Short mmCIF file of C-alpha atoms in Angstrom, two decimals:
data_model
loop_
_atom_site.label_atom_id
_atom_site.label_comp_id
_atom_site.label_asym_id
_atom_site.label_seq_id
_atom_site.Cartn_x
_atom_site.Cartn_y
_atom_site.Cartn_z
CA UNK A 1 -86.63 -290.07 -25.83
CA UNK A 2 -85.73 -286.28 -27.12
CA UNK A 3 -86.70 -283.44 -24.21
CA UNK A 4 -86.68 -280.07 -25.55
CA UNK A 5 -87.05 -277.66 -23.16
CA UNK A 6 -87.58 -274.24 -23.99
CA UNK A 7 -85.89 -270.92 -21.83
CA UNK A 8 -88.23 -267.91 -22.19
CA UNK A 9 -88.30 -264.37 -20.55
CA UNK A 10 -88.37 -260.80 -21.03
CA UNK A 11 -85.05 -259.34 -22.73
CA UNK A 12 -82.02 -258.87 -20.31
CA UNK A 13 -82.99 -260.70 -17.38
CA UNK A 14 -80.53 -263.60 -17.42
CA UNK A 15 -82.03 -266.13 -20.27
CA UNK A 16 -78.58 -266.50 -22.24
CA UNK A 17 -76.23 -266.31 -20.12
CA UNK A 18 -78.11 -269.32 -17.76
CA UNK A 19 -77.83 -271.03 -21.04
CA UNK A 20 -74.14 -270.31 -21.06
CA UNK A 21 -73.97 -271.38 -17.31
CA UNK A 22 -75.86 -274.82 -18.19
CA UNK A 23 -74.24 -275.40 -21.38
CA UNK A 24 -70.90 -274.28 -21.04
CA UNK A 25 -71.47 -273.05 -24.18
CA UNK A 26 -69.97 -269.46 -25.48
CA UNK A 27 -73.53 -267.36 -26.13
CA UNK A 28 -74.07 -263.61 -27.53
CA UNK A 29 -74.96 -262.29 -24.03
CA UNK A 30 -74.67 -258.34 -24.63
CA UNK A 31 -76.74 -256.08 -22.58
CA UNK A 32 -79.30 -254.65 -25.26
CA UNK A 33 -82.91 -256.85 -26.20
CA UNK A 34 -82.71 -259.41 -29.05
CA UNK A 35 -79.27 -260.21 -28.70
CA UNK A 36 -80.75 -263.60 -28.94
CA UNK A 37 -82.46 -263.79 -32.74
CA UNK A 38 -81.95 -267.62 -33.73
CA UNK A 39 -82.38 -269.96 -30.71
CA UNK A 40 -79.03 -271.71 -28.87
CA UNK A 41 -79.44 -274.96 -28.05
CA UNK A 42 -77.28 -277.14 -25.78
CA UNK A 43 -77.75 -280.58 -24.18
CA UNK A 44 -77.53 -280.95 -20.18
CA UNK A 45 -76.67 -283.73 -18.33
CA UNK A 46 -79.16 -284.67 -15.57
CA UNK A 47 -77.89 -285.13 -12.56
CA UNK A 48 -77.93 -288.69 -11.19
CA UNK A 49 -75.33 -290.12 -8.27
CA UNK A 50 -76.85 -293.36 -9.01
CA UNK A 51 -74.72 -293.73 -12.41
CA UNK A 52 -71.47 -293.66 -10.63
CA UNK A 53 -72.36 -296.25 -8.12
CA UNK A 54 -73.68 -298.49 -10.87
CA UNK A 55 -70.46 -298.23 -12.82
CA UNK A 56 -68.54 -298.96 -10.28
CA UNK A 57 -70.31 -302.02 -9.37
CA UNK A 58 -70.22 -303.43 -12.97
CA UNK A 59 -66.85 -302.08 -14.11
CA UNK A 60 -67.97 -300.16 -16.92
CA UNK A 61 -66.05 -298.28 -19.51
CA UNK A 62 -68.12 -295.49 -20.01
CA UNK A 63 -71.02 -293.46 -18.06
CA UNK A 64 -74.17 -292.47 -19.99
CA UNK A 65 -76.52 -289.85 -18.12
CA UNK A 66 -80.06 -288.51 -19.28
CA UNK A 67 -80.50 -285.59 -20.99
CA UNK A 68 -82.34 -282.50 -21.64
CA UNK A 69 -81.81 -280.52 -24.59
CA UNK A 70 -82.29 -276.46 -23.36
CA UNK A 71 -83.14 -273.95 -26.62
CA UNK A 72 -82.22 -270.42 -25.66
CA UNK A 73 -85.49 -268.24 -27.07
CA UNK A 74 -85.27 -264.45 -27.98
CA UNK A 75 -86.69 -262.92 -25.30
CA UNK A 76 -90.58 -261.72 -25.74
CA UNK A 77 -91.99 -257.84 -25.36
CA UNK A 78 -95.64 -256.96 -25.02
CA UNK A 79 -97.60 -257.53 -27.90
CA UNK A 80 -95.52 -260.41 -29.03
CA UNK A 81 -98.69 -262.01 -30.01
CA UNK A 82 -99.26 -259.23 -32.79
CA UNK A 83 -95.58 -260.20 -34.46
CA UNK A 84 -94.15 -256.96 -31.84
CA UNK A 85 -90.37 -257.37 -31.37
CA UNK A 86 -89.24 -261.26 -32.38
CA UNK A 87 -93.40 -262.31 -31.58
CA UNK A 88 -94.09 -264.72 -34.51
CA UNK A 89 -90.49 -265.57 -34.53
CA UNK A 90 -90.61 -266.42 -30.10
CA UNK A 91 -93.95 -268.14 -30.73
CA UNK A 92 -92.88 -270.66 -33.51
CA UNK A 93 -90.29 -271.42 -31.18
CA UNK A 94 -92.26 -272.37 -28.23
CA UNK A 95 -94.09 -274.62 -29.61
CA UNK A 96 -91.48 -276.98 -30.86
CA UNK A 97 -90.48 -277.65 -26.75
CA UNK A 98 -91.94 -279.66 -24.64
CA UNK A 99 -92.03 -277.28 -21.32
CA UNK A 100 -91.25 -274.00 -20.87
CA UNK A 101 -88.73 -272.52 -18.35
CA UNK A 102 -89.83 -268.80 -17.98
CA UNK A 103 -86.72 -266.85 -16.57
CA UNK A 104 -87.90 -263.64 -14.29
CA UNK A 105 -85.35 -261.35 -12.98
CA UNK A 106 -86.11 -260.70 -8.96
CA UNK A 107 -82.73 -258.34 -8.66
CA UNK A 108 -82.14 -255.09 -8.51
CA UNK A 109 -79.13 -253.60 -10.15
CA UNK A 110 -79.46 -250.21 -11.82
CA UNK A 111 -76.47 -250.89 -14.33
CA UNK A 112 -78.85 -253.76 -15.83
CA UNK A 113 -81.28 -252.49 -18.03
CA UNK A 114 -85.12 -253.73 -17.65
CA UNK A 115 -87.06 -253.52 -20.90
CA UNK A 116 -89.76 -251.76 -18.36
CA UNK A 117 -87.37 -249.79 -16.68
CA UNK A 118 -88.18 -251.34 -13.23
CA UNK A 119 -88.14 -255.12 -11.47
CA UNK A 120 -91.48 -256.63 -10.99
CA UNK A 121 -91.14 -260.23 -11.08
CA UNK A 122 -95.09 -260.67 -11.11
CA UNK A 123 -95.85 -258.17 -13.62
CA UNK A 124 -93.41 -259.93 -15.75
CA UNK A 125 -94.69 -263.42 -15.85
CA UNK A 126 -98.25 -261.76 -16.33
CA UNK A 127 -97.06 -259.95 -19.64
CA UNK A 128 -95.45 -263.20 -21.16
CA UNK A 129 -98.51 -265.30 -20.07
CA UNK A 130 -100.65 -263.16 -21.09
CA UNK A 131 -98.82 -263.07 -24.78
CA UNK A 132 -98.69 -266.43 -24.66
CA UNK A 133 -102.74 -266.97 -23.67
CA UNK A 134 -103.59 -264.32 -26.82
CA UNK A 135 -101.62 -266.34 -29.05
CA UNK A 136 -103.70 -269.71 -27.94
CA UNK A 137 -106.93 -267.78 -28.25
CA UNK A 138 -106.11 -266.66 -31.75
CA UNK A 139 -105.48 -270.41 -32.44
CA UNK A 140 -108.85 -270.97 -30.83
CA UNK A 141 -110.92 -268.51 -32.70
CA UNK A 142 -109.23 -269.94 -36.13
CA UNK A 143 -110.45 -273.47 -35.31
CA UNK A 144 -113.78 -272.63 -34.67
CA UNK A 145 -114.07 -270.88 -37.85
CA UNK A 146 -113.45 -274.11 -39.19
CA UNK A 147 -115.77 -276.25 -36.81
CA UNK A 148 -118.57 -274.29 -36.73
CA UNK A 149 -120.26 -275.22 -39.57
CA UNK A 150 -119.98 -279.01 -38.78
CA UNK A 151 -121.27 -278.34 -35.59
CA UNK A 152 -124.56 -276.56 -36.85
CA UNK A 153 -124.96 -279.94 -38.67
CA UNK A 154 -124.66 -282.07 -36.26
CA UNK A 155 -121.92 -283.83 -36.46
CA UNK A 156 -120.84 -285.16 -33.11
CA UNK A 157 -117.09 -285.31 -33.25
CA UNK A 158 -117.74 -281.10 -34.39
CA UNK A 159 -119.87 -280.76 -31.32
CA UNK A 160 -117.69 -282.19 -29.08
CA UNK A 161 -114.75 -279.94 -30.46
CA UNK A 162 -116.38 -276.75 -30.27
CA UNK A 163 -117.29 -277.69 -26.65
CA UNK A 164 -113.74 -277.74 -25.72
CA UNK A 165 -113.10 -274.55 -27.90
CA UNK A 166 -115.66 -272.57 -26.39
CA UNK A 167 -114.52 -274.20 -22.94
CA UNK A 168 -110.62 -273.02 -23.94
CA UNK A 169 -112.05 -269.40 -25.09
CA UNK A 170 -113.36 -268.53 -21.72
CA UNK A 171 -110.61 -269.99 -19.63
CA UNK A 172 -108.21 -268.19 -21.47
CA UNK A 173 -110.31 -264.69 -21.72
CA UNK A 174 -110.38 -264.54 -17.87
CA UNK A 175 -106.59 -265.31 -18.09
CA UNK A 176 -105.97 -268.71 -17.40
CA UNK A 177 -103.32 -270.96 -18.74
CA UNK A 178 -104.45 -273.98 -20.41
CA UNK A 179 -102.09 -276.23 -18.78
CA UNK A 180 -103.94 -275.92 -15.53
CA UNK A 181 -107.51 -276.74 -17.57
CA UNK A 182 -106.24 -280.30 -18.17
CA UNK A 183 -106.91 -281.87 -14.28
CA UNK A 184 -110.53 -281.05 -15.23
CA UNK A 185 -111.16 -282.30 -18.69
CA UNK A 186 -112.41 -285.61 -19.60
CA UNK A 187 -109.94 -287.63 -21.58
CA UNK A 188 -111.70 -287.03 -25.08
CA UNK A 189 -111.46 -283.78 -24.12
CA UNK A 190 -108.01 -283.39 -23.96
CA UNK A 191 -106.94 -285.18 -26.60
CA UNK A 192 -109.11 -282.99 -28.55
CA UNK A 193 -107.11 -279.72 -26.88
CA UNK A 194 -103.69 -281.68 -27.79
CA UNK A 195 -104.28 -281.65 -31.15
CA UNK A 196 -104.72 -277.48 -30.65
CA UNK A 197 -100.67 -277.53 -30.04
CA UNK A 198 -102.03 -274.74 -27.43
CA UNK A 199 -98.21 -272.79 -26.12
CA UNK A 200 -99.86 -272.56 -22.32
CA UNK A 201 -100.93 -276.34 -22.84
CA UNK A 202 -97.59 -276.71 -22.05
CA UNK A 203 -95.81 -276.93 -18.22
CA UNK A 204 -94.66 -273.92 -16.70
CA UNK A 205 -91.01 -273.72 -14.58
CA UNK A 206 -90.23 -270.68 -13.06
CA UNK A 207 -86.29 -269.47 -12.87
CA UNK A 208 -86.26 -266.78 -10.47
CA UNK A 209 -83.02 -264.75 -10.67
CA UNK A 210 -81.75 -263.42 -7.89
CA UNK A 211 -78.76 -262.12 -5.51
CA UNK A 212 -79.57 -264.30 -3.01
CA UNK A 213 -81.20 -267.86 -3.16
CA UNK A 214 -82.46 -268.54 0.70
CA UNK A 215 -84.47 -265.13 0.06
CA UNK A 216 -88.38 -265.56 0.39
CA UNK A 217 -90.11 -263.87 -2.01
CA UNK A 218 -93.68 -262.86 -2.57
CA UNK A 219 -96.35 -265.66 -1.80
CA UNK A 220 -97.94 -265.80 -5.45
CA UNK A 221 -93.88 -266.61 -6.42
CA UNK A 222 -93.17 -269.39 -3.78
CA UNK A 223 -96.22 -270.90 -4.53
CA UNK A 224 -95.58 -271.83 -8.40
CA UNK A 225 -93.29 -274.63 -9.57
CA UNK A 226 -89.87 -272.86 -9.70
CA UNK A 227 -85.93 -272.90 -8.70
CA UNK A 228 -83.58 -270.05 -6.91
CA UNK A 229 -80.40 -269.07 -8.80
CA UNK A 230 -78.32 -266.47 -8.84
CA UNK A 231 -77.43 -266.85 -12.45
CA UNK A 232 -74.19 -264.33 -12.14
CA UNK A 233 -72.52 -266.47 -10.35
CA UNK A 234 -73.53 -269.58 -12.27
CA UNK A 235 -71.99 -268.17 -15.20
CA UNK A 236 -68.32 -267.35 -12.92
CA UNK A 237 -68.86 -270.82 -11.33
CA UNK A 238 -67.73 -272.10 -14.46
CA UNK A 239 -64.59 -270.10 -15.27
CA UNK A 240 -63.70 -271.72 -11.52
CA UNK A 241 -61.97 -275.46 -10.87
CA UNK A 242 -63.70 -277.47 -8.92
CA UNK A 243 -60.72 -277.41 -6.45
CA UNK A 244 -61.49 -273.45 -5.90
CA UNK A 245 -65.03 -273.76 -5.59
CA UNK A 246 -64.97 -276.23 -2.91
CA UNK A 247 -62.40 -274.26 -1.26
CA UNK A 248 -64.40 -271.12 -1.41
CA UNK A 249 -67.23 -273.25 0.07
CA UNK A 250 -69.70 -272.44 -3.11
CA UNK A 251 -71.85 -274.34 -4.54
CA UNK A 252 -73.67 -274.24 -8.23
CA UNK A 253 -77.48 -274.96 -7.97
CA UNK A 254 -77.87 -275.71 -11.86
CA UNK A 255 -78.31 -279.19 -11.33
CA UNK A 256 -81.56 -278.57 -9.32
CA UNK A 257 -83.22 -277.13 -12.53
CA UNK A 258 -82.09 -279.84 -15.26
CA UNK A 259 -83.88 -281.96 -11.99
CA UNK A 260 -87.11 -280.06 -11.34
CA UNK A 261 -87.51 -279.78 -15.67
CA UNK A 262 -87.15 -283.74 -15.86
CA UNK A 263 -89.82 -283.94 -12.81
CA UNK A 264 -91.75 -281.25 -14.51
CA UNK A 265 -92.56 -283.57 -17.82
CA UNK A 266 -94.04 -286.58 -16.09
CA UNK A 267 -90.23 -288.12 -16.58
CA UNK A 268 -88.56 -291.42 -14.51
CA UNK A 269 -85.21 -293.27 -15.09
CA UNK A 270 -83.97 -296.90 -15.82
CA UNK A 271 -80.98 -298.30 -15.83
CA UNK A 272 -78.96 -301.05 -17.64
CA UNK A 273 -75.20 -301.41 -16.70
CA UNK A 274 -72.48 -303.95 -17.89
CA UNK A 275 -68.40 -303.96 -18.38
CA UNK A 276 -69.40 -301.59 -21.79
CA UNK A 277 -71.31 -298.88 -20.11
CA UNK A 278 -73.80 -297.63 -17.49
CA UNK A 279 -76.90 -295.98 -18.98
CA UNK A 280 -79.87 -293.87 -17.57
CA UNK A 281 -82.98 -294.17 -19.96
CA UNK A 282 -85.83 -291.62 -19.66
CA UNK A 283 -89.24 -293.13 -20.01
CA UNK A 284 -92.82 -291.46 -19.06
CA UNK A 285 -93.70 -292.30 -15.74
CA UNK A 286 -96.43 -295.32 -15.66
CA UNK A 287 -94.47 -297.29 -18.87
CA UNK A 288 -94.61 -300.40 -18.89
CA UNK A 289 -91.58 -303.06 -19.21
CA UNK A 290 -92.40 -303.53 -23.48
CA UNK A 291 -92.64 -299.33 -23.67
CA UNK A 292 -89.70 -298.90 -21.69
CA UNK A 293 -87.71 -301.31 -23.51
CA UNK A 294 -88.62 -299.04 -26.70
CA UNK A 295 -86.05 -296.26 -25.44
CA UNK A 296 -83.51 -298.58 -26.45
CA UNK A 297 -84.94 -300.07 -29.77
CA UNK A 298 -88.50 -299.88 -31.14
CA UNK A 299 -88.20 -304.09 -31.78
CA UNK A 300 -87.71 -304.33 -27.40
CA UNK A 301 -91.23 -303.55 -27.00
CA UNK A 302 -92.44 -305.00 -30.74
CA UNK A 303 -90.13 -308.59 -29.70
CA UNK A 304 -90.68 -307.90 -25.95
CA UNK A 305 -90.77 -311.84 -23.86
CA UNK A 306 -89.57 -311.14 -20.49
CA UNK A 307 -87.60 -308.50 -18.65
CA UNK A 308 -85.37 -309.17 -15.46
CA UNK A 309 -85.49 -306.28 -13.21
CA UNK A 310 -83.96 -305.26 -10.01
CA UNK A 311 -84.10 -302.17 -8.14
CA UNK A 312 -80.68 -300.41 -7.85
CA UNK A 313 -80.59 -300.31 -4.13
CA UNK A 314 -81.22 -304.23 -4.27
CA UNK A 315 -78.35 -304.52 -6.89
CA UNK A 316 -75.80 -302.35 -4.54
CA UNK A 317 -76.92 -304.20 -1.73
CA UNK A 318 -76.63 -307.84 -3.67
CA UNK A 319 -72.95 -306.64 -5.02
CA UNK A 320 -73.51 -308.20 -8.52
CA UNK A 321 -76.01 -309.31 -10.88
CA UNK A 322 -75.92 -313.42 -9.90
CA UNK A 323 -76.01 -312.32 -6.31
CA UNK A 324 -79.55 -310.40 -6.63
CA UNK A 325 -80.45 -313.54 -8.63
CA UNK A 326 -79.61 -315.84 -6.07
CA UNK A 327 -80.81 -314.08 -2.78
CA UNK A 328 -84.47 -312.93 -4.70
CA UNK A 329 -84.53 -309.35 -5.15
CA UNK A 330 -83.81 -310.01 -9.01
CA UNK A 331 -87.37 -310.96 -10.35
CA UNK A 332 -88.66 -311.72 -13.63
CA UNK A 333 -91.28 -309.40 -15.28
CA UNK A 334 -93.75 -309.65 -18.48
CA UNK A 335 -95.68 -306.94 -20.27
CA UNK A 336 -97.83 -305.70 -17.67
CA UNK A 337 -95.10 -304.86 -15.44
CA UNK A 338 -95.06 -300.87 -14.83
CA UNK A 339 -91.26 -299.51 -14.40
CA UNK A 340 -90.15 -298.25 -11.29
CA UNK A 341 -87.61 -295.12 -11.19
CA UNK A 342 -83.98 -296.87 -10.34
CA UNK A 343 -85.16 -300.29 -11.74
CA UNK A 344 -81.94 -301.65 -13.27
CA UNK A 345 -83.56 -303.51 -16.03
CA UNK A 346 -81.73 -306.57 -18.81
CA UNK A 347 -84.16 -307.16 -21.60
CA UNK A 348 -85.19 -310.53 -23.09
CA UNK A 349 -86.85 -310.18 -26.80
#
């Protein structure tokens, strides 16, 4: 499955060049707002030690990790919302990904210009939620213009609708985040706020940049879902061999984020491995074997009879595929089956 992942932020606190850093990719990353006018976008490997050992165990020619594809976004002023700056632009954007990391710059270096002329990581993240909540209630206010009158009739699917709208409306005037809103809905009611396409609908990962990663910072930080880096030296890390970084004793923390983003979506891996190649496959958590088998081919969950599964520890532990067999950790699964993350899976349609 495709994972977009969008990278948002005020202008000029370290959006492009973590892009650069996680893509490896050569990005405008000047020191002056909207250097960024047409989103980047680069594919990032997730990290995964399991692949290795799996390859090694079968032989296999090639290694094929997950993904997530990263879109670099022009970075967002106040009134966004109102088409300010890049605003239509930034919000068409957004709503093509399917999370949002919000980068917020928690460093202080006077040779750096902030858009606001000082670092306040929580004022930050208030002014892009808050463009992003004024942009959802304008979508809100637009489809009850079109509801309404259904409503006053009667109709019951337009009744339940304006419900949610009017439920969305207040949430969002006292400042909330849709996103949050969902753990209390019904499930016709948020399938009806789905269809909305609402930009806070979608989950929120924090990037705080810093000088110095085992910092604490403020409690109303630690507490959301975020990752530490120091994005400078991200960026040098990978001018460096991997020979001088281990002799300078560094370490790059980039992987952690391509981690917590795959977490973020709900996301779990498979595996299938052979002498051709090793393969992660990303599949929603709570698939089942026939949905799973559709990251492959749409005719492994349409043809779906049986799937043989074993979980990779197992496998290691067995030391090859007729081993597991033999000694019982290799079982045999039908539809119903719900994948595991690390089930090594072969496919019977």
């Amino acid at each position: 499955m495709s994972l977009k992942v969008g990278i948002v932020g005020l202008p000029n606190v370290g959006k492009s060049t973590l892009f650069k850093a996680l893509t490896r990719k050569a990005v405008d990353i000047n020191n002056y707002p909207f250097c960024t006018i047409e989103p980047n976008i680069g594919i990032v490997e997730v990290p995964d030690e399991r692949l290795a050992k799996l390859s090694a165990l079968s032989g296999s020619k090639k290694i094929i990790p997950a993904v997530i594809e990263f879109v670099d976004i022009a970075g967002l002023v106040k009134g966004a919302s109102e088409g300010e700056g890049l605003g239509n632009k930034f919000l068409a954007n957004i709503r093509e990904v399917d999370a949002i990391v919000e980068v917020v710059r928690a460093f202080e270096n006077p040779d750096i210009i902030h858009v606001h002329n000082r670092v306040e990581p929580k004022e930050d993240i208030e002014i892009i939620n808050t463009e992003l909540i004024l942009a959802d209630l304008e979508t809100v206010a637009k489809r009850k213009l079109k509801t309404i009158k259904e409503a006053r009739a009667g109709k019951k699917e337009a009744v339940a609708e304006m419900a949610v709208l009017e439920k969305l409306e207040s949430a969002f005037e006292a400042g909330h985040l849709a996103h949050g809103m969902f753990e209390s809905f019904s499930q016709e009611e948020r399938k009806i706020a789905r269809e909305l396409q609402l930009l806070t609908a979608k989950p929120f990962l924090y990037v705080y940049n810093v000088s110095d990663i085992d910092r604490t910072l403020a409690p109303e930080l630690e507490e959301r879902p975020h990752v530490k880096l120091d994005i400078k030296i991200e960026e040098e890390l990978i001018e460096m061999s991997p020979e001088d970084i281990t002799e300078m004793g560094l370490e790059s923390h980039l992987g952690d984020l391509a981690k917590k983003a795959y977490a973020l979506l709900g996301l779990m891996t498979y595996f299938t491995t052979g002498e051709q190649e090793t393969r992660a496959w990303t599949v929603r958590q709570g698939s089942t074997a026939p949905q799973a088998g559709a990251a492959i081919h749409g005719d492994f969950e349409e043809k779906f009879i049986r799937a043989e599964i074993v979980h990779w520890t197992k496998l290691l532990e067995a030391g090859s595929w007729s081993a597991a067999r033999d000694n019982g950790t290799l079982r045999i699964e039908g539809r119903d089956y719900v994948v595991s993350d690390g089930d090594v899976i072969v496919f019977r349609i």
